[in-house]
XYZ file of C-alpha atoms in Angstrom:
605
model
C 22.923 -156.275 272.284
C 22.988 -159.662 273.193
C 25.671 -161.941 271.712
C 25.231 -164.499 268.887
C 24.622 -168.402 270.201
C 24.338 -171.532 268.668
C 20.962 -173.606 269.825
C 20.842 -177.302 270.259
C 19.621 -177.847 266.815
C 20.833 -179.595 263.344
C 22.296 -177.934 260.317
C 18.788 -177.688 259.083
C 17.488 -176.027 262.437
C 15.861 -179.465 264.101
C 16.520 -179.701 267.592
C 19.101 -182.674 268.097
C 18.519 -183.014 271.883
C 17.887 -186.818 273.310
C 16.347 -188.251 276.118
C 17.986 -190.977 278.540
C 15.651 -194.377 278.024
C 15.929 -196.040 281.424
C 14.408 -199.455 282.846
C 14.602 -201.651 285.936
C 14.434 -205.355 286.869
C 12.778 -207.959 284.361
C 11.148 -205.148 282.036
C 13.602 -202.971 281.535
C 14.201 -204.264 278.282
C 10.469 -203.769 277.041
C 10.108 -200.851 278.907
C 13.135 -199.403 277.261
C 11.776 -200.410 273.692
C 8.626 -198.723 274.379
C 10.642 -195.834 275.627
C 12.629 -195.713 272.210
C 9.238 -196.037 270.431
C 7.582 -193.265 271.996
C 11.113 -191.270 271.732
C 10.969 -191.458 267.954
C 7.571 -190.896 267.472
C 8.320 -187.726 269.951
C 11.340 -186.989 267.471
C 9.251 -187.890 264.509
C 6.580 -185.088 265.027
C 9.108 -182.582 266.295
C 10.994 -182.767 263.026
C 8.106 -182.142 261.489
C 6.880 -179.637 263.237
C 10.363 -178.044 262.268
C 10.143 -178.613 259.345
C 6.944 -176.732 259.054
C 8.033 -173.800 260.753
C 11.507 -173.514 258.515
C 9.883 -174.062 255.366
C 11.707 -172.871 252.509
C 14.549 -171.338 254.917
C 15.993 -174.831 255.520
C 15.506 -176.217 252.301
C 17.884 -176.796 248.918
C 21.170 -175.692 250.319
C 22.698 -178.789 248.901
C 22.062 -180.134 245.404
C 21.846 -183.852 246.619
C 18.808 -186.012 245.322
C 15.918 -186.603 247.719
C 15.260 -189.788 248.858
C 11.893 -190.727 247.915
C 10.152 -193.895 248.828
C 6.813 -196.018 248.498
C 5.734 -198.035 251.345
C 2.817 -199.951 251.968
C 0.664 -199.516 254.554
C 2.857 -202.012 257.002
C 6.035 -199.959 256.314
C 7.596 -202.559 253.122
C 8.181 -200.819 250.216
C 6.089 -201.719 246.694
C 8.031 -202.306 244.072
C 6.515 -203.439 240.510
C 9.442 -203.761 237.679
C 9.335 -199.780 237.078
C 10.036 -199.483 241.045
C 12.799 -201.692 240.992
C 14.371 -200.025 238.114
C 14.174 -196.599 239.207
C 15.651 -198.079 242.087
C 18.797 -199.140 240.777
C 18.961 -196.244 238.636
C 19.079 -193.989 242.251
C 21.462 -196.157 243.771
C 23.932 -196.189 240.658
C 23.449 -192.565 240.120
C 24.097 -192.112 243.894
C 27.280 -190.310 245.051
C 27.921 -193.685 247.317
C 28.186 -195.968 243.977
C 30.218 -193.583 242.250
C 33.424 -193.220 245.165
C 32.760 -196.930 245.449
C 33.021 -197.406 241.829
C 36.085 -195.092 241.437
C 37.905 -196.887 244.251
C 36.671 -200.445 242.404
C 38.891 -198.471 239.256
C 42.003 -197.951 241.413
C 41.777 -201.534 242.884
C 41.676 -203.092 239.206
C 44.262 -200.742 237.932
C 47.323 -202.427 240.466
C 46.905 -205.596 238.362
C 48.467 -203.668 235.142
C 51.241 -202.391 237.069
C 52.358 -205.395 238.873
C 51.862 -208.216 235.845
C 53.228 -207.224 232.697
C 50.862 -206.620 229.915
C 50.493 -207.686 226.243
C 49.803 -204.267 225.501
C 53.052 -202.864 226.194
C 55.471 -205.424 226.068
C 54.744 -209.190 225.058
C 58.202 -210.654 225.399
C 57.935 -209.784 228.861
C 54.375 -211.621 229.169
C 55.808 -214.929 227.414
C 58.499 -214.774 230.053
C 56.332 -214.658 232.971
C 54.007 -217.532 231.474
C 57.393 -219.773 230.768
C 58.159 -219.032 234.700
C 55.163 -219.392 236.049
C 53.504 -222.529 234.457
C 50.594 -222.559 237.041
C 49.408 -219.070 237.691
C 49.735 -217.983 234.065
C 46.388 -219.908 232.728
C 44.743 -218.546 235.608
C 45.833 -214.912 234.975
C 44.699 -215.603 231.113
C 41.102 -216.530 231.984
C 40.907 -213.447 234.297
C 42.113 -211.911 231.363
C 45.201 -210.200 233.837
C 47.391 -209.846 230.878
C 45.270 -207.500 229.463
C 43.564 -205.483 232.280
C 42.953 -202.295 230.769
C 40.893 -203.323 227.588
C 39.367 -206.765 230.055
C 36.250 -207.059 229.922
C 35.391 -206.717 233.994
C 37.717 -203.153 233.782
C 35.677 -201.700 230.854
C 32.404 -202.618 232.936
C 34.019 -200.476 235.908
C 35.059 -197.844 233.933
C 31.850 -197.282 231.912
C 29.189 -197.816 235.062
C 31.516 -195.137 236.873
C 31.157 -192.996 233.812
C 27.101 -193.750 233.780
C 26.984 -192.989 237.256
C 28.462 -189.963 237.424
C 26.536 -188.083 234.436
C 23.257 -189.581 236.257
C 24.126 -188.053 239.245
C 25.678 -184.949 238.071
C 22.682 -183.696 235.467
C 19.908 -183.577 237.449
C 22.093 -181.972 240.452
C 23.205 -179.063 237.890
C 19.690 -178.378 236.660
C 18.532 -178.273 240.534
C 21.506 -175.702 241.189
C 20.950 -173.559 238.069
C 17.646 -173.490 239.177
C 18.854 -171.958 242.808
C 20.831 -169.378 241.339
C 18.025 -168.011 239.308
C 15.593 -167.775 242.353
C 16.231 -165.650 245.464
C 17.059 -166.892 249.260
C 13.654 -168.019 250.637
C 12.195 -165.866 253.030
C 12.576 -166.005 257.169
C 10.916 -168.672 258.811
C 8.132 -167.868 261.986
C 10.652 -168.520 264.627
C 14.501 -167.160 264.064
C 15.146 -168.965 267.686
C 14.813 -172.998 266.274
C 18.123 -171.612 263.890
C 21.829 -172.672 265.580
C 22.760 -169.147 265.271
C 20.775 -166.569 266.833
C 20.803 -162.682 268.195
C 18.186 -159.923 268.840
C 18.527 -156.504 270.075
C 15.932 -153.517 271.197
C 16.738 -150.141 269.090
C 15.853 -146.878 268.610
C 15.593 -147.203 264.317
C 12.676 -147.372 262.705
C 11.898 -151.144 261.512
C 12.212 -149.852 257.574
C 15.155 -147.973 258.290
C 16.997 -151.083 260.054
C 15.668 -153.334 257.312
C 17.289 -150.786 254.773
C 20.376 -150.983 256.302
C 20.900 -154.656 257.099
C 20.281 -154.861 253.355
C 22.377 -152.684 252.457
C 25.078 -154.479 254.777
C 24.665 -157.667 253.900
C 24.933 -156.241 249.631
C 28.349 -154.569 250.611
C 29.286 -158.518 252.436
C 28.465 -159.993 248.646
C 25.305 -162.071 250.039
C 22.357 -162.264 247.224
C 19.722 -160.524 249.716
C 16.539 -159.072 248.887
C 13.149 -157.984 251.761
C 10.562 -160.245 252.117
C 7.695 -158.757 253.981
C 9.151 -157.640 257.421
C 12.601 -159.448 257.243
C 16.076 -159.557 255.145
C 16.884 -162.613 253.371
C 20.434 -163.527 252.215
C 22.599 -166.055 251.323
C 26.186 -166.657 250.488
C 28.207 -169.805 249.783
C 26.688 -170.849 246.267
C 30.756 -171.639 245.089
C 30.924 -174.842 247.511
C 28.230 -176.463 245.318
C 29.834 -175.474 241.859
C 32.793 -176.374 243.380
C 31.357 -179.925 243.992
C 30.143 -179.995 240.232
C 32.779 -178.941 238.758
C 34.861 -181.360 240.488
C 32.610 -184.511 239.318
C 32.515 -182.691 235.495
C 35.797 -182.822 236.101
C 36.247 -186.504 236.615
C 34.079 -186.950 233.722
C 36.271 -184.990 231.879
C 39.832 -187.232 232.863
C 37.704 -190.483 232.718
C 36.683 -189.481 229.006
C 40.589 -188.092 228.033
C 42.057 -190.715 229.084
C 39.739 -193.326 227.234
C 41.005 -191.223 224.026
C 44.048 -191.166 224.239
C 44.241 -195.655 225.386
C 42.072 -195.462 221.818
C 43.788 -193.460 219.444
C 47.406 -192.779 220.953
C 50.694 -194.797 219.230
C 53.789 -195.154 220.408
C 57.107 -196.120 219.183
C 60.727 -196.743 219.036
C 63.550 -195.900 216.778
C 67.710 -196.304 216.954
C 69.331 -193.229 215.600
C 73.248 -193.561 214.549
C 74.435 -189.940 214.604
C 74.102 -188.732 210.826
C 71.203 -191.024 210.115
C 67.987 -190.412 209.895
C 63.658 -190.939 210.930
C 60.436 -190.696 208.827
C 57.484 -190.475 210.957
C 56.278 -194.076 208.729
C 55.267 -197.517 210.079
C 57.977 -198.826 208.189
C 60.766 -196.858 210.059
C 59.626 -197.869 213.617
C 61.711 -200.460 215.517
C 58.527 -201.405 217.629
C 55.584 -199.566 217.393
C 51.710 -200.442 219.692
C 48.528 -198.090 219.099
C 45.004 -198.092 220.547
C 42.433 -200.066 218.949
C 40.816 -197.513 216.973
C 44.355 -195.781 215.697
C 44.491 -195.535 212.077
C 48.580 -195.756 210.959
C 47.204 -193.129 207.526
C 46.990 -190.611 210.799
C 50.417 -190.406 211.481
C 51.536 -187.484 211.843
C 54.111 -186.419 208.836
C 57.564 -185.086 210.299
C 60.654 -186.575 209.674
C 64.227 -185.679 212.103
C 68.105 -186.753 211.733
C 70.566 -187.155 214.556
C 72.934 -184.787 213.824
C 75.538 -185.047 217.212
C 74.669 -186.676 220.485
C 76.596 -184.887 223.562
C 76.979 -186.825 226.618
C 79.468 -185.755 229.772
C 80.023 -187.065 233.091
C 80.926 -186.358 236.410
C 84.522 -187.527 237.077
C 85.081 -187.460 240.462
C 83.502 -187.516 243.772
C 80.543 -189.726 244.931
C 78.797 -189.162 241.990
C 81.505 -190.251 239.774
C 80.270 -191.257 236.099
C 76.742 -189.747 236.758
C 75.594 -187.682 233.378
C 75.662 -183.557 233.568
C 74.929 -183.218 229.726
C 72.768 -185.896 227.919
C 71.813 -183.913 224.841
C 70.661 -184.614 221.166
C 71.503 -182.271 218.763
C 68.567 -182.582 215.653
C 66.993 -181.159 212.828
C 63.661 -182.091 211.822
C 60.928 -181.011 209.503
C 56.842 -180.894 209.353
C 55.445 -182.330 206.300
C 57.113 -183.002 202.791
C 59.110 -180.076 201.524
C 58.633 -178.396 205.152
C 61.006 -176.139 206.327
C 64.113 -177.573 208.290
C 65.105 -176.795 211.570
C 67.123 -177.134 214.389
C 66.705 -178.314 217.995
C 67.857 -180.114 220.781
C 66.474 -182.858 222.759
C 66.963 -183.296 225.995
C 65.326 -186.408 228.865
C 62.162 -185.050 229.479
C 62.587 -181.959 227.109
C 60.940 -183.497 224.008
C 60.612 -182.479 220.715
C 56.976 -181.169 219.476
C 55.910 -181.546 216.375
C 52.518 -181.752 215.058
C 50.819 -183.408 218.298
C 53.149 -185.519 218.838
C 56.835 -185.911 221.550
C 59.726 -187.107 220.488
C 61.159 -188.419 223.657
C 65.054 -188.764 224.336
C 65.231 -192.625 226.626
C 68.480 -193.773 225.901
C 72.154 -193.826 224.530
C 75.139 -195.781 223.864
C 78.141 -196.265 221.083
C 78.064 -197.660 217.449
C 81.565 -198.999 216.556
C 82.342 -198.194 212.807
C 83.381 -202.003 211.423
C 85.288 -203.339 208.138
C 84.652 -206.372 206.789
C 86.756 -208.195 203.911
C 86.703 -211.459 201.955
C 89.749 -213.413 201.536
C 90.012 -211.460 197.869
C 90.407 -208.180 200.302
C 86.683 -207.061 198.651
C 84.796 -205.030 201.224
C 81.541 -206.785 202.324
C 80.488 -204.877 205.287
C 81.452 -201.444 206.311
C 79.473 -199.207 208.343
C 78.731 -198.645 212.797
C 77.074 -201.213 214.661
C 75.135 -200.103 217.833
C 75.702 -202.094 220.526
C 73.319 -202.853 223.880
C 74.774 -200.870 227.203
C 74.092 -203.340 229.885
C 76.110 -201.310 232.675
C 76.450 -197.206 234.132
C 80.090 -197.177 232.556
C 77.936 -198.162 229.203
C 80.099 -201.802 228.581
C 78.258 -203.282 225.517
C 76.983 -205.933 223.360
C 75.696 -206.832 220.306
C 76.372 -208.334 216.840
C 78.002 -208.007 213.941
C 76.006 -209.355 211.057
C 77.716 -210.027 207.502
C 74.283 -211.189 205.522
C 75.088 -210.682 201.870
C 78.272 -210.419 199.944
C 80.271 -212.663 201.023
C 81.571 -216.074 199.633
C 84.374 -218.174 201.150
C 87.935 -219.308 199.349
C 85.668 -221.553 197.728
C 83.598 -218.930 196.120
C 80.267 -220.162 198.324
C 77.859 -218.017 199.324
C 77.984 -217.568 203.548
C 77.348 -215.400 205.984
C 79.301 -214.256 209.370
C 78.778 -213.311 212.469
C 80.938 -211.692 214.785
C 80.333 -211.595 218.591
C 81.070 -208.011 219.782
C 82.320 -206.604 223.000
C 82.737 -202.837 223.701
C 84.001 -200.661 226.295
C 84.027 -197.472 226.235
C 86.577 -196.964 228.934
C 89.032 -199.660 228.756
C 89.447 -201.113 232.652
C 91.397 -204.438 231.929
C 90.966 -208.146 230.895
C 90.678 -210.472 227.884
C 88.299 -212.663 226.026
C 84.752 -210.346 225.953
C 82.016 -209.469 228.001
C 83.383 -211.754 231.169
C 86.788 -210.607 231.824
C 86.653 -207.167 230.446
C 85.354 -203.806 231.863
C 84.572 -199.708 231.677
C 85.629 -197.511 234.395
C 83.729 -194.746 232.459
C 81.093 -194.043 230.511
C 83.020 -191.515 228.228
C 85.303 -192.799 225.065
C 88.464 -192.520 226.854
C 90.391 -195.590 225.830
C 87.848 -197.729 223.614
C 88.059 -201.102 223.079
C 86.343 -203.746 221.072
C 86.257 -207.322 221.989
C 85.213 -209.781 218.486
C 84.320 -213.583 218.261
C 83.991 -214.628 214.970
C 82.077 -217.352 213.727
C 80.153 -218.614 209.680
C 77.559 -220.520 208.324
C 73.958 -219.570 208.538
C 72.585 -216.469 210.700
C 68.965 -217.836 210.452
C 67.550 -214.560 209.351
C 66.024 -215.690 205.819
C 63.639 -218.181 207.740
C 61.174 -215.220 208.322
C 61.064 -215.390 212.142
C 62.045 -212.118 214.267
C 65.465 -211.706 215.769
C 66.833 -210.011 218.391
C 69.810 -207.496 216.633
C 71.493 -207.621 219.344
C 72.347 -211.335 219.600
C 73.726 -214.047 217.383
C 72.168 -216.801 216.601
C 75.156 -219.540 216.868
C 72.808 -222.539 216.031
C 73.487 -223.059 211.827
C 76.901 -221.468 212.748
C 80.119 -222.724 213.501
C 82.936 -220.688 214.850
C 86.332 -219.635 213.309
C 88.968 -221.352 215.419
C 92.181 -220.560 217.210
C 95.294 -222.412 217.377
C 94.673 -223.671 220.912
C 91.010 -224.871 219.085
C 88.599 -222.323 220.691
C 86.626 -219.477 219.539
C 88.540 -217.170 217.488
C 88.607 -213.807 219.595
C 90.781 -210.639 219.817
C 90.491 -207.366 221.516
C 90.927 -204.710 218.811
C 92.043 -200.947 219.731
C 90.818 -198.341 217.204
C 92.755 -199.118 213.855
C 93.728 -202.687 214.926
C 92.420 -206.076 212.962
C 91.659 -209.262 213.076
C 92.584 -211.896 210.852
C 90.315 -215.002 209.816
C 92.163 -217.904 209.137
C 92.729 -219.764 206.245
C 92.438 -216.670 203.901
C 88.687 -215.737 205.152
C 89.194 -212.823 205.274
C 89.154 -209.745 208.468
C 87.696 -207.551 209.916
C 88.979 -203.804 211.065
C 88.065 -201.716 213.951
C 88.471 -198.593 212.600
C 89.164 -195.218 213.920
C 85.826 -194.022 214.447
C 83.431 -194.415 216.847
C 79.805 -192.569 216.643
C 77.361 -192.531 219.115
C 73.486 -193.305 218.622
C 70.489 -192.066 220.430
C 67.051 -193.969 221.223
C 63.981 -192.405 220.692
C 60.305 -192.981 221.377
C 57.538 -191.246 219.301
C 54.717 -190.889 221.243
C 51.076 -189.796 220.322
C 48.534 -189.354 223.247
C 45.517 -187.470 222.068
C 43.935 -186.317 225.286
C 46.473 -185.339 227.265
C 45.880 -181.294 227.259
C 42.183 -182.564 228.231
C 43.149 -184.402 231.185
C 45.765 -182.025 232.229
C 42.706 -179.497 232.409
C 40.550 -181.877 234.033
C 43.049 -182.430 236.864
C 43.387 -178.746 237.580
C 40.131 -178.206 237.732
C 39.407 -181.195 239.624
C 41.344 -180.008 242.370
C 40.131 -176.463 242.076
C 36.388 -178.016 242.762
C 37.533 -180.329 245.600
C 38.849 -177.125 247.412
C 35.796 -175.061 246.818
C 33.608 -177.836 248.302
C 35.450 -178.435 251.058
C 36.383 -174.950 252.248
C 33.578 -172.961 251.246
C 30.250 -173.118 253.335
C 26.866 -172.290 252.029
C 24.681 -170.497 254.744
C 21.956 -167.931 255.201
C 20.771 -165.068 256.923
C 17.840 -163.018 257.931
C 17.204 -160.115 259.321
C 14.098 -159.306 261.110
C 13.300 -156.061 262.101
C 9.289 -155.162 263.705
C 7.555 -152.756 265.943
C 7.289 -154.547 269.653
C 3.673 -153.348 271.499
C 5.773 -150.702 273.679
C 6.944 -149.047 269.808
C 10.252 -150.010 270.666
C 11.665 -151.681 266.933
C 13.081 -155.269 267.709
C 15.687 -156.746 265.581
C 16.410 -160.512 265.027
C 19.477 -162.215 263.403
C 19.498 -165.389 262.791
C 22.193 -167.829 260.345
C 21.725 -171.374 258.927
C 24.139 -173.241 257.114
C 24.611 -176.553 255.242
C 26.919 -178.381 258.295
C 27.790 -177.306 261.970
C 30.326 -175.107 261.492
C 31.753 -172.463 264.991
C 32.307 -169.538 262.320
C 28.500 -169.153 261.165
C 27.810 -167.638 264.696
C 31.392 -165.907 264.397
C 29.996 -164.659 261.189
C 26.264 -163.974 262.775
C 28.190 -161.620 265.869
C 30.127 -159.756 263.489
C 27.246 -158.821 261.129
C 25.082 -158.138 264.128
C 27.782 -155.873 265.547
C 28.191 -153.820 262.297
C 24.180 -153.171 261.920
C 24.014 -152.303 265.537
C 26.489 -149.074 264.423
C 23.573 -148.601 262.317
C 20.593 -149.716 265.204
C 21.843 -149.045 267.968
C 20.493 -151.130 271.091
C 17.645 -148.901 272.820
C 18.640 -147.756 276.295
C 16.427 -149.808 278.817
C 13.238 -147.993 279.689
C 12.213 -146.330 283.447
C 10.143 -149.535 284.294
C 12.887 -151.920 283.870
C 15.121 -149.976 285.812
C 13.029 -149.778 288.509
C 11.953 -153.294 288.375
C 15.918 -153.943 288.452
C 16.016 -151.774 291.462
C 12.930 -153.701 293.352
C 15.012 -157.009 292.622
């Protein structure tokens, strides 16, 4: 039996060979065109003869689009207004556009990460146009603060989407169609094919036929006779692998355009023992897609019933956080049932399509306020801002209502607050003192106090965590300055001239900062992901290719047996794979033993 080889041909069985084009002296050049000329025109009519001879062998093992095109008798193509759009239609329905499309998609995505945008926080944007005066109206007009809904991303995003459901339709109907026919029958001449073996044997054509079939069935190759040869094929997963990867795009391309549309988001500040209604009303901040609807909200409600945080306390990793946990009960719809959970960073809570994320912590000293009559006016804890690791904090107090001075004249207050969780030293706030920990150790809080107006009834937002000082004027010391104090838990500070105090009492809670997040989609483009990838490696690993197995009655009655494989791209293991089905079926048709003539014309030589 002779062993499998691979001919000097294409993946579609044309021969690939070349000839050298050579020249001398002053013609060369024109004698080297003409050489070229005559070379194609050679190439031209070989490739056609191939084709001829393959026929259907060589043809539709891919699911790409022909190329078709309508030339005029000089070679220039003709192209009326129907021509020219069917031609644009091929080349944005071509898998060329669509990579160069998807890459055009990453490239505009970078803006949104690297400028901030409107969508997702627009005090940040207003800061970057108040520092940078002259790139800011540029970045507006090429509408930078806002790439994701911009006019020139949507255009990206929706020929990409075009594209790939032109390309991808008529490429599944073509490939359905394949899977309903059979593998086309051998071509006239198994030796034009890359791989290629043949063997003399003592079978009976019909019986060797029988048995390559049967071989190739046990192998999993769709193979059926036609007329003296086997035909079979294998491979059809690399091209549903390369649909289903492109479906798959569609898939993510069309999840996440959902979920930019109809997802919301929000935040909410949670003192431990307080409370959250999934309302617009309850939200802190709160940003949804264009087409969101606020009736849709989901209806769950949760309290913060304990927040437990602990720490590492020595060592390299000293104040790093080993339990950050919040302990909650929530329940789904009015009159639902309640229950108990905990919520942990990146453990949300679930509850009717939408995560309740855990994204921050910190401490909410428990306050006393008092006229100069001793009348309570404020009591309750105040969450302050971290703005270290060790959790050192700031904020405001904010008296609003209730309070009139030794006068009996409506004012409010304002006290300046300090905390540390960890007391590590200093006096006189946020720039002397310190935390050398992030756990309540030794707390201490650090108050400025201050009257007047706190500019909240004009209507415009505030920050809660900052005092306005503008309409206000500060209580003063004796040495004329600010009137500040560092309290311990229990301790008080005195206003003068009888208005009033406020306590630091002995109770400090915790809160916990939550984000409510709705992102219809997501279970979509998880699946589209997955099977994204699952495609990709079925069209790059798996090859399509064929084989057929001749079998026929030579003039001296001997039966002669042909193998011969094609497959979509060069590949070393199709005649691997050629040789090892040729050696199994020669178990079966076993190589005839070389007749008395031979021999002795062996001898003679």
């Amino acid at each position: 039996m002779s062993k499998a080889s691979t001919s000097d041909t294409g993946h579609d069985g044309t021969d690939t060979s070349r000839g050298a084009d050579t020249g001398t002296g002053k013609d060369s050049g024109i004698a080297g065109a003409a050489g070229r000329t005559a070379g194609s025109v050679a190439r031209d009519a070989r490739d056609a003869r191939d084709a001829r001879e393959l026929g259907d062998a060589g043809s539709q093992l891919s699911t790409a689009p022909r190329e078709e095109r309508e030339e005029t008798a000089i070679g220039g193509p003709t192209l009326g207004v129907i021509g020219w759009i069917r031609w644009f239609w091929r080349q944005l329905t071509s898998m060329r556009v669509a990579l160069i499309l998807l890459f055009l998609l990453s490239l505009g995505a970078i803006p949104g990460s690297l400028i901030p945008q409107s969508s997702v926080d627009e005090l940040k944007v207003q800061d970057f146009k108040d520092q940078h005066q002259t790139l800011a109206p540029i970045y507006d007009k090429l509408q930078l603060f806002h790439v994701y809904s911009s006019v020139w991303f949507s255009a990206i995003y929706i020929l990409l989407f075009i594209s790939l459901i032109g390309c991808i339709v008529p490429r599944t109907w073509q490939f359905v169609g394949q899977l309903r026919g059979r593998p086309p029958g051998a071509p006239k001449r198994l030796t034009r094919l890359p791989a290629y073996t043949t063997w003399r044997t003592t079978a009976e054509p019909e019986a060797a036929r029988e048995a390559a079939l049967a071989m190739l069935r046990k192998r999993r190759y769709r193979a059926h006779t036609v007329g003296d040869a086997v035909a079979a094929e294998k491979g059809y997963l690399r091209e549903a692998g390369n649909l289903i990867f492109h479906i798959s795009l569609i898939v993510l391309l069309t999840a996440f355009a959902t979920g930019q549309l109809f997802k919301s988001e929000g935040g909410k500040l949670i003192v431990e023992g307080d409370g959250f209604s999934n309302t617009l009303t309850q939200y802190d901040d709160f940003k949804s897609g264009s087409l969101f609807d606020t009736e849709n909200l989901a209806p769950f409600s949760f309290g913060l019933d304990k927040f437990t945080g602990t720490y590492e306390r020595s060592g390299p990793q000293l104040g790093t956080p080993r339990v950050y946990r919040a302990d909650v009960h929530y329940s789904e719809g009015p009159g639902g049932t309640e229950k108990k959970t905990s919520i942990e960073v990146n453990k949300p809570l679930v509850v009717d399509g939408s995560k309740v994320y855990l994204i921050g912590h910190g401490y909410a000293p428990v306050v006393t306020v008092r006229d100069g009559k001793g009348a309570v006016v404020f009591k309750g804890a105040v969450p302050l801002l971290p703005i270290d690791s060790n959790v050192s904090s700031t904020g405001a107090i904010k008296v609003m209502d209730g309070y009139r001075d030794k006068n009996g004249k409506k004012e409010q207050l304002g006290f300046a607050a300090f905390f540390v969780p960890t007391y590590g030293g200093g006096e006189g706030g946020a720039t002397t003192m310190f935390s050398r920990f992030p756990a309540l150790d030794f707390p201490v809080l650090n108050v400025g106090a201050y009257h007047g107006d706190l500019g909240v009834d004009a209507g415009l937002p505030q920050n809660v965590y900052q005092l306005n000082t503008r309409k206000m004027k500060a209580f003063k010391d004796s040495k004329g300055e600010v009137l500040k104090k560092t309290l311990l838990p229990g301790d008080k500070l005195t206003l003068p001239d009888g208005a009033g105090s406020i306590t630091f009492e002995k109770d400090v809670k915790e809160w916990a900062s939550f984000q409510i997040s709705h992102q219809p989609g997501d279970g979509w483009a998880l699946a589209g992901a997955v099977a994204a990838i699952v495609g990709l490696a079925g069209s790059l690993f798996i090859q399509r290719r064929r084989i057929w197995v001749r079998t026929v009655r030579a003039a001296d009655g001997v039966t002669v047996v042909e193998m011969a494989g094609l497959g979509r791209s060069e590949s070393a293991k199709l005649p691997e794979e050629l040789a090892d089905l040729a050696y199994t079926l020669n178990s079966e048709a076993p190589t005839a033993p070389d007749s008395a003539e031979e021999n002795a014309g062996g001898a003679e030589k």
